[in-house]
CSV table of N, CA and C in Angstrom, one decimal:
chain,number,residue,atom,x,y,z
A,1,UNK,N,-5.5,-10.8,-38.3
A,1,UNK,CA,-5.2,-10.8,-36.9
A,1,UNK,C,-5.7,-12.2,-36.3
A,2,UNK,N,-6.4,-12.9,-36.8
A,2,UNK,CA,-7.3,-14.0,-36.5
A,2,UNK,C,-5.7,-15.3,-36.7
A,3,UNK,N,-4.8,-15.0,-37.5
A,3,UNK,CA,-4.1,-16.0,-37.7
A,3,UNK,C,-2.8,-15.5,-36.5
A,4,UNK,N,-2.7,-14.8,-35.9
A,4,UNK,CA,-1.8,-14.8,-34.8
A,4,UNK,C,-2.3,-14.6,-33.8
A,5,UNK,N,-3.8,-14.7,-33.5
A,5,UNK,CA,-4.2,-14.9,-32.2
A,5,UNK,C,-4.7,-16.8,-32.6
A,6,UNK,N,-4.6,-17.2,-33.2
A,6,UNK,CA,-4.6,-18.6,-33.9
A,6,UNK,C,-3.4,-19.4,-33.4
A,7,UNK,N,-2.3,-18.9,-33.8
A,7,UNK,CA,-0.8,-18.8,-33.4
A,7,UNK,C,-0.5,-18.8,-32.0
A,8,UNK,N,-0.9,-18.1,-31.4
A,8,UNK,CA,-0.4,-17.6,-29.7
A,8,UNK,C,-1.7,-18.7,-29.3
A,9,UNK,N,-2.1,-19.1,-29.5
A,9,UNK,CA,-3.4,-20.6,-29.1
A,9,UNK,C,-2.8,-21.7,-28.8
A,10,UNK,N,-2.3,-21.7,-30.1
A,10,UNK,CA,-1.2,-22.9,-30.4
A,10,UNK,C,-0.3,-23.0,-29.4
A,11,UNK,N,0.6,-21.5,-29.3
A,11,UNK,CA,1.5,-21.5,-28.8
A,11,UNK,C,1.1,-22.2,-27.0
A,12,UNK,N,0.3,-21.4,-26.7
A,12,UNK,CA,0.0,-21.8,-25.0
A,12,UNK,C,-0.1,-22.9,-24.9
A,13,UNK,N,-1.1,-23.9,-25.7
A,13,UNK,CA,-0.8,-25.2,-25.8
A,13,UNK,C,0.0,-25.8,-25.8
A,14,UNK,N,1.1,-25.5,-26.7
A,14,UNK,CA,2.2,-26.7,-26.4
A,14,UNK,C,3.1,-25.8,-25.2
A,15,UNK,N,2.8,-25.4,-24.2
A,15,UNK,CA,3.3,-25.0,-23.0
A,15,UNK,C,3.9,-26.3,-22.1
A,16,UNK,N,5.2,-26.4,-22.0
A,16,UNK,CA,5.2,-27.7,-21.1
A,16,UNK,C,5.3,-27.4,-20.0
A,17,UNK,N,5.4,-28.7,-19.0
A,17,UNK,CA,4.9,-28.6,-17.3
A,17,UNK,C,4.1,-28.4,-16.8
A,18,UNK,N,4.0,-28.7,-16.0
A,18,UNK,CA,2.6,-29.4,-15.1
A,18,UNK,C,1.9,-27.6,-15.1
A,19,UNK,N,0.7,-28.2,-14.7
A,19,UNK,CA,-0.2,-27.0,-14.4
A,19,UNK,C,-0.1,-26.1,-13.6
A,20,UNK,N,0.6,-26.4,-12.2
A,20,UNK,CA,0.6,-25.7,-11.1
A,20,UNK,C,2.1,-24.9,-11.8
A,21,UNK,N,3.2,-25.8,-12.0
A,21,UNK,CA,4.4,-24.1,-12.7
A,21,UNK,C,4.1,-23.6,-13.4
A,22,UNK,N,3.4,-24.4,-14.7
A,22,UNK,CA,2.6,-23.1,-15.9
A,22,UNK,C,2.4,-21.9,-15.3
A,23,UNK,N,1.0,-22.3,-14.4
A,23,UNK,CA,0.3,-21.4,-13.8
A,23,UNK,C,1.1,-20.3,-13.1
A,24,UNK,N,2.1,-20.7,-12.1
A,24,UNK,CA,2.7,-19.8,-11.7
A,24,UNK,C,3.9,-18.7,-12.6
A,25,UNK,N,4.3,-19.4,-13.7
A,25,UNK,CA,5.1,-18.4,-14.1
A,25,UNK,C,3.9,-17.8,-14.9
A,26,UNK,N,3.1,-18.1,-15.5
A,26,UNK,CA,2.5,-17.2,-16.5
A,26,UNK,C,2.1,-15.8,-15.5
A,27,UNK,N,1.8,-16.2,-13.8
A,27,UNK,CA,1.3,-15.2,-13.2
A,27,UNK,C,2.2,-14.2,-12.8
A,28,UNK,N,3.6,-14.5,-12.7
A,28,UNK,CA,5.0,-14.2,-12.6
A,28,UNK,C,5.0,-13.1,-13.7
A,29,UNK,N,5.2,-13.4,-14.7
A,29,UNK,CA,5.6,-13.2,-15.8
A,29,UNK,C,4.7,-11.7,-16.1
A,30,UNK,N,3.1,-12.1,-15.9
A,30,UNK,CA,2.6,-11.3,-16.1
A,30,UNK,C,2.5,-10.0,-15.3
A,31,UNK,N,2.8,-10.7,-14.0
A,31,UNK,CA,2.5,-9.2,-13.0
A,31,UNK,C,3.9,-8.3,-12.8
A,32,UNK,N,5.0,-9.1,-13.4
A,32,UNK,CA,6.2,-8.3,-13.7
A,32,UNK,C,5.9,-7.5,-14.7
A,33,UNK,N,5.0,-7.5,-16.0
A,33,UNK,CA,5.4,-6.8,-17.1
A,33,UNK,C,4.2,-5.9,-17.3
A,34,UNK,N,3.0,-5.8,-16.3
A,34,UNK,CA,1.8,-5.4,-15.9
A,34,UNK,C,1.0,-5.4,-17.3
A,35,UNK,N,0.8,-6.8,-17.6
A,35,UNK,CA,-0.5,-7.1,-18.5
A,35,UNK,C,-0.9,-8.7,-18.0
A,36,UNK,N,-1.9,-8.6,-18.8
A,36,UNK,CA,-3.3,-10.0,-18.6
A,36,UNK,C,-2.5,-11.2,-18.7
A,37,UNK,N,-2.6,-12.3,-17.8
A,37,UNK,CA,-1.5,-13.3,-17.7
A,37,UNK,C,-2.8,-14.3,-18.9
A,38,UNK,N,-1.4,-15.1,-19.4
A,38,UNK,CA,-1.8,-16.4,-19.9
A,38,UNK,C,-3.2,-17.4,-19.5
A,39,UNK,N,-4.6,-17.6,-20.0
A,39,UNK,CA,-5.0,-18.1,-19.3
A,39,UNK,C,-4.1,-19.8,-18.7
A,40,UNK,N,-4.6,-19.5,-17.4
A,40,UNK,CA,-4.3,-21.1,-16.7
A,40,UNK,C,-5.5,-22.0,-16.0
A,41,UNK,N,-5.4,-23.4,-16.0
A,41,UNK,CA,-6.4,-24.2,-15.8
A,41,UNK,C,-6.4,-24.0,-13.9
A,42,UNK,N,-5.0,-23.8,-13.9
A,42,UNK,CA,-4.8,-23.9,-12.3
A,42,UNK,C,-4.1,-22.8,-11.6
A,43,UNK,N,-5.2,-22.4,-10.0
A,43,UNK,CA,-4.7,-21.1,-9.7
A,43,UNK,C,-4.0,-21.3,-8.7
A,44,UNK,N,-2.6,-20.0,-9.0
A,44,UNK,CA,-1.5,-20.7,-8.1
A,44,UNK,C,-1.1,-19.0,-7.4
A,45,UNK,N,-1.3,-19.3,-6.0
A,45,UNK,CA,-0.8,-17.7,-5.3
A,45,UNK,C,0.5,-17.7,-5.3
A,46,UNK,N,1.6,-17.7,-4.5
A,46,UNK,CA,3.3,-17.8,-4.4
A,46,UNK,C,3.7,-19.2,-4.4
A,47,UNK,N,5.0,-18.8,-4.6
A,47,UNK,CA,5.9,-20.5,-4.4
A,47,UNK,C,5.4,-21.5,-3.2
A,48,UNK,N,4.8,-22.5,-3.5
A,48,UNK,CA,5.3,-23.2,-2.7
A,48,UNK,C,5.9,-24.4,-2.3
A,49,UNK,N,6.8,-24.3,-3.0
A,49,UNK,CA,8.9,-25.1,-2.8
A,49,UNK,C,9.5,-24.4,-3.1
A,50,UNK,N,10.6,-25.1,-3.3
A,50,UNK,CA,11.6,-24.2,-2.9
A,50,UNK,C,12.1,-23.9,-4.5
A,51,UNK,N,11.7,-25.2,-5.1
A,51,UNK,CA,11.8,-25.5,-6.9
A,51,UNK,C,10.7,-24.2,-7.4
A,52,UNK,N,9.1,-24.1,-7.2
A,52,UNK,CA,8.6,-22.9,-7.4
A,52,UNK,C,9.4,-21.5,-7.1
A,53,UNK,N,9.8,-21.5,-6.0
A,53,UNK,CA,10.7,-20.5,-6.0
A,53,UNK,C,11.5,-19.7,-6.8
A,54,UNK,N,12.6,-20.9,-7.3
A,54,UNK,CA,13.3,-21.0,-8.1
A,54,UNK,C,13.0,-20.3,-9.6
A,55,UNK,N,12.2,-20.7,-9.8
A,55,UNK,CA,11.2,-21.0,-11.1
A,55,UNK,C,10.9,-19.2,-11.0
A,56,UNK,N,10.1,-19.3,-10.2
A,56,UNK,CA,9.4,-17.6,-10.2
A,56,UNK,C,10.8,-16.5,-9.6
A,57,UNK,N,11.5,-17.1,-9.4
A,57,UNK,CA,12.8,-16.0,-9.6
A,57,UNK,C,13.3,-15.4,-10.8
A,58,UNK,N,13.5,-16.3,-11.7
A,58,UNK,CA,14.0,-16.5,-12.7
A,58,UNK,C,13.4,-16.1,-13.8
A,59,UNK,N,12.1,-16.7,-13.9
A,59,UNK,CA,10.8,-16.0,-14.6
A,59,UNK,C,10.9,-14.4,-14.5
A,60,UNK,N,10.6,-14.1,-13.1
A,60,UNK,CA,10.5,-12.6,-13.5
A,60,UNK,C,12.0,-12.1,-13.7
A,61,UNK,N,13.0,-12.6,-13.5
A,61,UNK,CA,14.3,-11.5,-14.0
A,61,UNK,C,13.9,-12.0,-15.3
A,62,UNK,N,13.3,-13.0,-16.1
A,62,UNK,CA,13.5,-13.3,-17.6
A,62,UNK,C,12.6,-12.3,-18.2
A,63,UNK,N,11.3,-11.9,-17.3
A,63,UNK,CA,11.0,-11.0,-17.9
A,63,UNK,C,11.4,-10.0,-18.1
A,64,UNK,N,12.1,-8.8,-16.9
A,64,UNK,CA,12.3,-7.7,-16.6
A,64,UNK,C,13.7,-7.6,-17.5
A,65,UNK,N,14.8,-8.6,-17.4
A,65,UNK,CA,15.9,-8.4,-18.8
A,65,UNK,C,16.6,-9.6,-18.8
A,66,UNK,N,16.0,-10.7,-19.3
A,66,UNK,CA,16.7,-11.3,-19.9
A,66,UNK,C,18.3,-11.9,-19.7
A,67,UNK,N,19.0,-10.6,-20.3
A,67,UNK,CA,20.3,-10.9,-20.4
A,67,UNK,C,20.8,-10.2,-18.6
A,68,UNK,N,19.8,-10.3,-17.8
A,68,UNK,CA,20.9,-10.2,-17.1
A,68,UNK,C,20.8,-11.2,-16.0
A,69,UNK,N,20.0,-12.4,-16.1
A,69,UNK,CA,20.0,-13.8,-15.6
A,69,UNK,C,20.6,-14.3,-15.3
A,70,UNK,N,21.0,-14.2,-13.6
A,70,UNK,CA,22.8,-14.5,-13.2
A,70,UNK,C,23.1,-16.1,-13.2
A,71,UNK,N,24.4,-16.3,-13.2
A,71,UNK,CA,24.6,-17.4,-12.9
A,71,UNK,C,24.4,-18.1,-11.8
A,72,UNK,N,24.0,-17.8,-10.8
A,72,UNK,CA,23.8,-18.4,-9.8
A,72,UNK,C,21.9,-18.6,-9.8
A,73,UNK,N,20.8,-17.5,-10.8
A,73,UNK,CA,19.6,-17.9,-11.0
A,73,UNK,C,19.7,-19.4,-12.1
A,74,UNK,N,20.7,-19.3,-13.3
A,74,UNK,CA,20.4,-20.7,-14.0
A,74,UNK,C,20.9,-21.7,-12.9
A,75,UNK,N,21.9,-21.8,-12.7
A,75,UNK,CA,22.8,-22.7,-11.9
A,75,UNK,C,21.7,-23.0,-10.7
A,76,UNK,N,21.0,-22.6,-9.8
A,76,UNK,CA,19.9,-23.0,-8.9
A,76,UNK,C,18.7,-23.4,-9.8
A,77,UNK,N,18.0,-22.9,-10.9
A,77,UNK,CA,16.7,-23.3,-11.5
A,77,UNK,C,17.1,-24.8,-12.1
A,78,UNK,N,18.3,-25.0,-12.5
A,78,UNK,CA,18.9,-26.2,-12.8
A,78,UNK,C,19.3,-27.6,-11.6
A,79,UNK,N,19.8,-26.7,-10.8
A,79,UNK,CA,20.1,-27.6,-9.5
A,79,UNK,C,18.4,-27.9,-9.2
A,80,UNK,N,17.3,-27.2,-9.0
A,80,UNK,CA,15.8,-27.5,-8.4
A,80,UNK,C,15.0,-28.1,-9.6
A,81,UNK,N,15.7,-28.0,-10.8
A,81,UNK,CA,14.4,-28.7,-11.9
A,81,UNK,C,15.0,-30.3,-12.7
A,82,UNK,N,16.4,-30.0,-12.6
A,82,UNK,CA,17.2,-30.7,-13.0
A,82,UNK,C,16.7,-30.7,-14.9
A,83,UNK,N,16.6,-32.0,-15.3
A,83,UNK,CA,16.2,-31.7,-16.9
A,83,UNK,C,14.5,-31.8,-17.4
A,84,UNK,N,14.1,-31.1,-15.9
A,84,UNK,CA,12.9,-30.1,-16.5
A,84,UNK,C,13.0,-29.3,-17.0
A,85,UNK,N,14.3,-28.6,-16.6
A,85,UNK,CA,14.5,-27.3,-16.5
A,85,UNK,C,13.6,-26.6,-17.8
A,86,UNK,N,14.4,-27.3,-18.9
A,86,UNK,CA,14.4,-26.8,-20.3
A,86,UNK,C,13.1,-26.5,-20.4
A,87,UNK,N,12.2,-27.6,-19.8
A,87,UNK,CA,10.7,-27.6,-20.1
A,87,UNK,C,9.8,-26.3,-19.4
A,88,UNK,N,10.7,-25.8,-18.6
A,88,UNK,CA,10.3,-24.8,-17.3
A,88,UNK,C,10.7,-23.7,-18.1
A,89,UNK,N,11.4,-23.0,-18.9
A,89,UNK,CA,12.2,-22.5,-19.0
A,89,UNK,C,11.7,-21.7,-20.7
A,90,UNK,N,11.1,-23.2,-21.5
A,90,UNK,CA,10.0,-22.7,-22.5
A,90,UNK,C,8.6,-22.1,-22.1
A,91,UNK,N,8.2,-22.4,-20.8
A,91,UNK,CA,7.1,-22.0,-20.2
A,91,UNK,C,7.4,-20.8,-19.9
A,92,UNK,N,8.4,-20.2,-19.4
A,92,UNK,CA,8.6,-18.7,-19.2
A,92,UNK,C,8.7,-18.0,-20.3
A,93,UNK,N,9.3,-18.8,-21.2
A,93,UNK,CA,9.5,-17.5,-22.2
A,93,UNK,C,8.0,-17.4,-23.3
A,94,UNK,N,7.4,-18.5,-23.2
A,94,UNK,CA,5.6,-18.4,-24.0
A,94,UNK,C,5.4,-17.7,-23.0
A,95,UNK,N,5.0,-17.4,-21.3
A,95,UNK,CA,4.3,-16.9,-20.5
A,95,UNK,C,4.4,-15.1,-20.9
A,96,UNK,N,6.0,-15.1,-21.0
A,96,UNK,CA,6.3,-13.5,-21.2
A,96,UNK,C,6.1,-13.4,-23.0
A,97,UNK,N,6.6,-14.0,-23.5
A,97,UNK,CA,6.5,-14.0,-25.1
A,97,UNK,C,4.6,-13.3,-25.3
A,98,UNK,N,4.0,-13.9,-25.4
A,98,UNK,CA,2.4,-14.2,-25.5
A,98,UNK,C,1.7,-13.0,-25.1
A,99,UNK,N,2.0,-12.4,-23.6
A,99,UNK,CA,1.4,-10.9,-23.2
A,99,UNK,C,1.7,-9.7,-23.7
A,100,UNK,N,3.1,-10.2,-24.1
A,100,UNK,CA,3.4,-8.7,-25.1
A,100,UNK,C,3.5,-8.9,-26.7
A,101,UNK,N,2.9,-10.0,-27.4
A,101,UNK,CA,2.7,-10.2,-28.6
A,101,UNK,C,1.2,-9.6,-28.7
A,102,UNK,N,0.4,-9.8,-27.5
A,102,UNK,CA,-1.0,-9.5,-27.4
A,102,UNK,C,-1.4,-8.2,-27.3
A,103,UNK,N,-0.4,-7.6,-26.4
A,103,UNK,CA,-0.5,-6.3,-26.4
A,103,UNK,C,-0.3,-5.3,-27.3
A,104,UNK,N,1.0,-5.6,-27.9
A,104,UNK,CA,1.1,-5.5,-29.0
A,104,UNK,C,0.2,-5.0,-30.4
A,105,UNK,N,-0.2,-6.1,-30.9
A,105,UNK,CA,-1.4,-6.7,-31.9
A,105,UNK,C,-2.4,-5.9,-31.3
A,106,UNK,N,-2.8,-5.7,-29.9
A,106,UNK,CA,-3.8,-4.8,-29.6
A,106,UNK,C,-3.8,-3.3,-29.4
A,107,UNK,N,-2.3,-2.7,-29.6
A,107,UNK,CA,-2.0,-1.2,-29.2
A,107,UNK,C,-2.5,-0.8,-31.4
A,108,UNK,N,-1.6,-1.7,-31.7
A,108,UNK,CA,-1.5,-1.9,-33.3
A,108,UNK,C,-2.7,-1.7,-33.8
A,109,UNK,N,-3.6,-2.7,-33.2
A,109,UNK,CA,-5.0,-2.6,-34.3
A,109,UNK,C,-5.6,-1.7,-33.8
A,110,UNK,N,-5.3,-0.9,-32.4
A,110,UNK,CA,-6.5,0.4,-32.3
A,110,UNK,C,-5.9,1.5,-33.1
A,111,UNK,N,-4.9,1.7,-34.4
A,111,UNK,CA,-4.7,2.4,-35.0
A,111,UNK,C,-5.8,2.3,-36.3
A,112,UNK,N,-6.5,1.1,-36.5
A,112,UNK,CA,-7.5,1.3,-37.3
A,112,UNK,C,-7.5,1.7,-38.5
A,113,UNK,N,-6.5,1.3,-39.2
A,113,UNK,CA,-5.9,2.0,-40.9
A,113,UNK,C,-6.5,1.0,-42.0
A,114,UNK,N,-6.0,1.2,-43.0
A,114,UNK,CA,-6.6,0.5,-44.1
A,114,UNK,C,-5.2,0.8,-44.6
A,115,UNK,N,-5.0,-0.3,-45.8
A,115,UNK,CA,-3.9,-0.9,-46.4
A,115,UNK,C,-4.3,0.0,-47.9
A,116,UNK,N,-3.3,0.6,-48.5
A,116,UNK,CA,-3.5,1.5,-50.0
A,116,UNK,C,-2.7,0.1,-51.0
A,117,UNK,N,-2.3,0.0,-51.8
A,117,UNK,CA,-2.4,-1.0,-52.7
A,117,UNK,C,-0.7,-0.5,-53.3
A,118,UNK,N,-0.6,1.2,-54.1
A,118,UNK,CA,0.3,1.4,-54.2
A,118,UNK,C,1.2,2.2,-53.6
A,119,UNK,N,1.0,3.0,-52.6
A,119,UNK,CA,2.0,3.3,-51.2
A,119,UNK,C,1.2,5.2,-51.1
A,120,UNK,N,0.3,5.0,-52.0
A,120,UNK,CA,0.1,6.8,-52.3
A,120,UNK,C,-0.9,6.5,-50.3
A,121,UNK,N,-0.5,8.2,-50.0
A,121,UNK,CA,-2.0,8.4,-49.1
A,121,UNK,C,-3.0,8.8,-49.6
A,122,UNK,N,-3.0,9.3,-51.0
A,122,UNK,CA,-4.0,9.9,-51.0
A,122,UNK,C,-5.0,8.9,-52.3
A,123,UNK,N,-3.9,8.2,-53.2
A,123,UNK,CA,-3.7,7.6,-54.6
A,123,UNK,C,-4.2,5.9,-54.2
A,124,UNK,N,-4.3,5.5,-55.3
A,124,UNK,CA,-4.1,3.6,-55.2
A,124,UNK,C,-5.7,3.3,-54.7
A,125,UNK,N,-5.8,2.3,-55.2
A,125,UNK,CA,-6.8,1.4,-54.6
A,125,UNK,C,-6.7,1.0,-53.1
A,126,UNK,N,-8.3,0.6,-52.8
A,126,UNK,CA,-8.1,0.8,-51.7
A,126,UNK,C,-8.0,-0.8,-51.2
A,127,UNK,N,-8.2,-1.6,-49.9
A,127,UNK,CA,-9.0,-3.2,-50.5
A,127,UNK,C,-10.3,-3.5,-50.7
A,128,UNK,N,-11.1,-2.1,-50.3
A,128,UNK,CA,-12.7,-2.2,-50.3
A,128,UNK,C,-13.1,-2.7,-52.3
A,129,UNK,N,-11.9,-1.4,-53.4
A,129,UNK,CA,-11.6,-1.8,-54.2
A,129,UNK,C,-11.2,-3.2,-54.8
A,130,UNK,N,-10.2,-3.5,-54.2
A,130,UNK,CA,-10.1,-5.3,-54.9
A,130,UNK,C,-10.5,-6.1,-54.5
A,131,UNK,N,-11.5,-6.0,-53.6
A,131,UNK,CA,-12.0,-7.0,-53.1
A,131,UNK,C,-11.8,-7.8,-52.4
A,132,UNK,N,-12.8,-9.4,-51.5
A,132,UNK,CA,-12.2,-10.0,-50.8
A,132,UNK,C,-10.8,-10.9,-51.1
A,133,UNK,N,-10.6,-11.1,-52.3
A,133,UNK,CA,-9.3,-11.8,-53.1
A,133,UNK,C,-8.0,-11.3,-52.3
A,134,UNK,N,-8.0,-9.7,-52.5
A,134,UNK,CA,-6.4,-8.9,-52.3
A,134,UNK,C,-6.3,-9.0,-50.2
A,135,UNK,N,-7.8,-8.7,-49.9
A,135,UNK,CA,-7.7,-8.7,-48.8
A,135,UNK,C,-7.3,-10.0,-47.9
A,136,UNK,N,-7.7,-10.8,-48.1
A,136,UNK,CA,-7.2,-12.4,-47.2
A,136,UNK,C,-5.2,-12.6,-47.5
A,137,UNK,N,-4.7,-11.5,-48.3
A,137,UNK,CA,-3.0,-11.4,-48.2
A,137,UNK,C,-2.7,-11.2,-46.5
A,138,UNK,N,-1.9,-11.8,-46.4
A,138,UNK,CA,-1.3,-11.4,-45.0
A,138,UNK,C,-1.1,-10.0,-44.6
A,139,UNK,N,-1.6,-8.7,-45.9
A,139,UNK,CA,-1.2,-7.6,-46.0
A,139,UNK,C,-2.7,-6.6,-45.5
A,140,UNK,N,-3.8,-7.4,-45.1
A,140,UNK,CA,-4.8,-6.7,-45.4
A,140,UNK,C,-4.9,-6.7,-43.9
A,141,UNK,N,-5.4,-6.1,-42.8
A,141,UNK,CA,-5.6,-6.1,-41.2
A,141,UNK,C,-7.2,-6.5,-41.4
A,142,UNK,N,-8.0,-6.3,-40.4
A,142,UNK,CA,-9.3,-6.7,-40.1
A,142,UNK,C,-9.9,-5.5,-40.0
A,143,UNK,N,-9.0,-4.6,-39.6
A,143,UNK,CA,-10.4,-3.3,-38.7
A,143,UNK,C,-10.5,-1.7,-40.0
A,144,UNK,N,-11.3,-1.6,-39.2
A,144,UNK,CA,-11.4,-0.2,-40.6
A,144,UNK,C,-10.8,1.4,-40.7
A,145,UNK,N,-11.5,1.7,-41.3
A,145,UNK,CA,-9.9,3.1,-41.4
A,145,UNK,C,-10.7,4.3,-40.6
A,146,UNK,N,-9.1,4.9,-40.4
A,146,UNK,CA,-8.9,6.0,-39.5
A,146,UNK,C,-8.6,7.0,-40.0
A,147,UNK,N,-8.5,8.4,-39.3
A,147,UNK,CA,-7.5,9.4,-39.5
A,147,UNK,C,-6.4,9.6,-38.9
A,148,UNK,N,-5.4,8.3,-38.7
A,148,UNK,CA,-4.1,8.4,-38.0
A,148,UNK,C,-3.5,7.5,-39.6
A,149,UNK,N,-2.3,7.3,-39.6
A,149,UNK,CA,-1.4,6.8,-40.6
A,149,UNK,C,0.2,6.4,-40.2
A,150,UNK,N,0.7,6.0,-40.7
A,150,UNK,CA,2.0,5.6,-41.1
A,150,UNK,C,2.3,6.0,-42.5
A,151,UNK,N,3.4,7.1,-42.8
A,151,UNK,CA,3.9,7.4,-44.2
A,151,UNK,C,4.8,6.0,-44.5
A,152,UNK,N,4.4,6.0,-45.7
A,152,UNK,CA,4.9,4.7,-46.3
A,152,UNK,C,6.2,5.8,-47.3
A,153,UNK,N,7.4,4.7,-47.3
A,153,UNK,CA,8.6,4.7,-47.8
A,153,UNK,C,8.4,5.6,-48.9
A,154,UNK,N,9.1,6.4,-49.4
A,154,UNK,CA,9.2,6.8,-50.8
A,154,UNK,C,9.4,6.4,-51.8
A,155,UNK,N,10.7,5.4,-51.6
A,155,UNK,CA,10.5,4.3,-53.0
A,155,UNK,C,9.2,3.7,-53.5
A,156,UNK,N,8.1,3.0,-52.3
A,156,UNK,CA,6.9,2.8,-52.6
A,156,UNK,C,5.7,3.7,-53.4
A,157,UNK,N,6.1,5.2,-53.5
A,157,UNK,CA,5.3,5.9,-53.3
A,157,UNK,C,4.8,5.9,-55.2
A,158,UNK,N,3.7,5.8,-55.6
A,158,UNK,CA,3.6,5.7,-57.0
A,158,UNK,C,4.4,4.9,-58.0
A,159,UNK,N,5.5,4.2,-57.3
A,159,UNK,CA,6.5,3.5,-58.0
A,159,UNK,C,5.9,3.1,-59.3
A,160,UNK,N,4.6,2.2,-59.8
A,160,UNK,CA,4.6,1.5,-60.6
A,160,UNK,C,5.0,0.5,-60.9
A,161,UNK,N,5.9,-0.2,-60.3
A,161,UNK,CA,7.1,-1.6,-60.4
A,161,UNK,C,6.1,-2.7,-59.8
A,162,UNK,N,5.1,-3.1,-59.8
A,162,UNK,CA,4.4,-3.9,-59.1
A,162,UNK,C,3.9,-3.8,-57.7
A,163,UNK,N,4.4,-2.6,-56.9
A,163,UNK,CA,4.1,-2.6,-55.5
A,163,UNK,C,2.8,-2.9,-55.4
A,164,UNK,N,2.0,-3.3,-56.0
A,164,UNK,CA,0.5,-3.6,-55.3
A,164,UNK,C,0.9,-5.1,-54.6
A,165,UNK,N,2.0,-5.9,-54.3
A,165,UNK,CA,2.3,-6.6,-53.4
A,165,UNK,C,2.9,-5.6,-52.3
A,166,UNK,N,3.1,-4.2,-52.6
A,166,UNK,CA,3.9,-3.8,-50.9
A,166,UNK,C,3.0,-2.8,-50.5
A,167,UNK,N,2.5,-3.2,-49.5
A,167,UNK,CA,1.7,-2.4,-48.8
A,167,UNK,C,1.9,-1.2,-48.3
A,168,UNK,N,0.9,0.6,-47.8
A,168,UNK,CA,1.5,1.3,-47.5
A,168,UNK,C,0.3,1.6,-46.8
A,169,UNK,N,0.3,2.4,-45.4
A,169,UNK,CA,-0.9,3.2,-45.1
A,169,UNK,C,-1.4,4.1,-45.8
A,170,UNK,N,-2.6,4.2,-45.8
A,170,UNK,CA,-3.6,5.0,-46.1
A,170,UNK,C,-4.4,6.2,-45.2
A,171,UNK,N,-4.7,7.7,-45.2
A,171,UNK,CA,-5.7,8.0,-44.5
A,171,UNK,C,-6.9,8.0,-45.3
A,172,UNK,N,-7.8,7.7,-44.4
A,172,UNK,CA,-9.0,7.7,-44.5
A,172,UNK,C,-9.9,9.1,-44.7
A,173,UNK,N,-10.9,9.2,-45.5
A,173,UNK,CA,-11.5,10.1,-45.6
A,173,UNK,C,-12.7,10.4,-44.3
């Protein structure tokens, strides 16, 4: 998990535009989709221009759906940013991208599983078994095991064919 909260780091960083629109759409963005906004260096309450405006209109219909972003919201965020726009426009979508990547990765890891090696629940090594080697795979999570699960595929299930590259949940004892 360390490498996609590493990732979404990155990502906020290369956020273009100035501080004060960052700021505003990430606040946009966030109180449309009701989770923890982006941190920002700079705190911004409502629009104020008419270009902010613009900006936080657009932002929240981008969060709320996307596809239904009228032509008359690009055609004004364009007419107010001109060829910022684009730069405005990455910032909304890292601002909404990022909270629900986070949230995400955080609903996910409070399932608290452990990774089985060959797809069995009850069978296969575990990674406490192979040690730190198997675990640093992109297949191994950080947190420790539960009594909740995900049934893993049946193809996977004892296959034998190499699956200790395909991962399956495990319950825990």
């Amino acid at each position: 998990m360390a490498a996609v909260g590493d990732g979404l780091a990155r990502l906020i960083a290369w956020s273009p535009g100035d501080g004060r629109m960052a700021s505003l759409v990430r606040r946009v963005c966030a109180r449309t989709l009701s989770l923890p906004a982006v941190p920002s260096e700079v705190t911004v309450g409502e629009p104020a221009s008419e270009a902010e405006r613009s900006v936080a209109e657009f932002a929240e219909q981008f969060s709320v759906d996307v596809s239904q972003i009228s032509a008359e919201q690009r055609s004004d965020l364009l007419k107010q940013l001109g060829d910022d726009a684009f730069g405005a426009v990455v910032s909304i979508f890292i601002a909404d991208f990022v909270p629900r990547v986070r949230a995400g990765w955080k609903r996910w890891a409070s399932a608290r599983s452990i990774w089985d090696g060959c797809g069995s629940r009850s069978g296969g090594t575990t990674r406490r078994q192979r040690g730190p080697a198997f675990c640093s795979t992109t297949f191994c999570p950080p947190w420790p095991a539960c009594a909740h699960s995900i049934p893993s595929p049946p193809s996977w299930s004892g296959c034998g064919r190499g699956c200790t590259q395909l991962p399956a949940m495990q319950v825990a004892a």
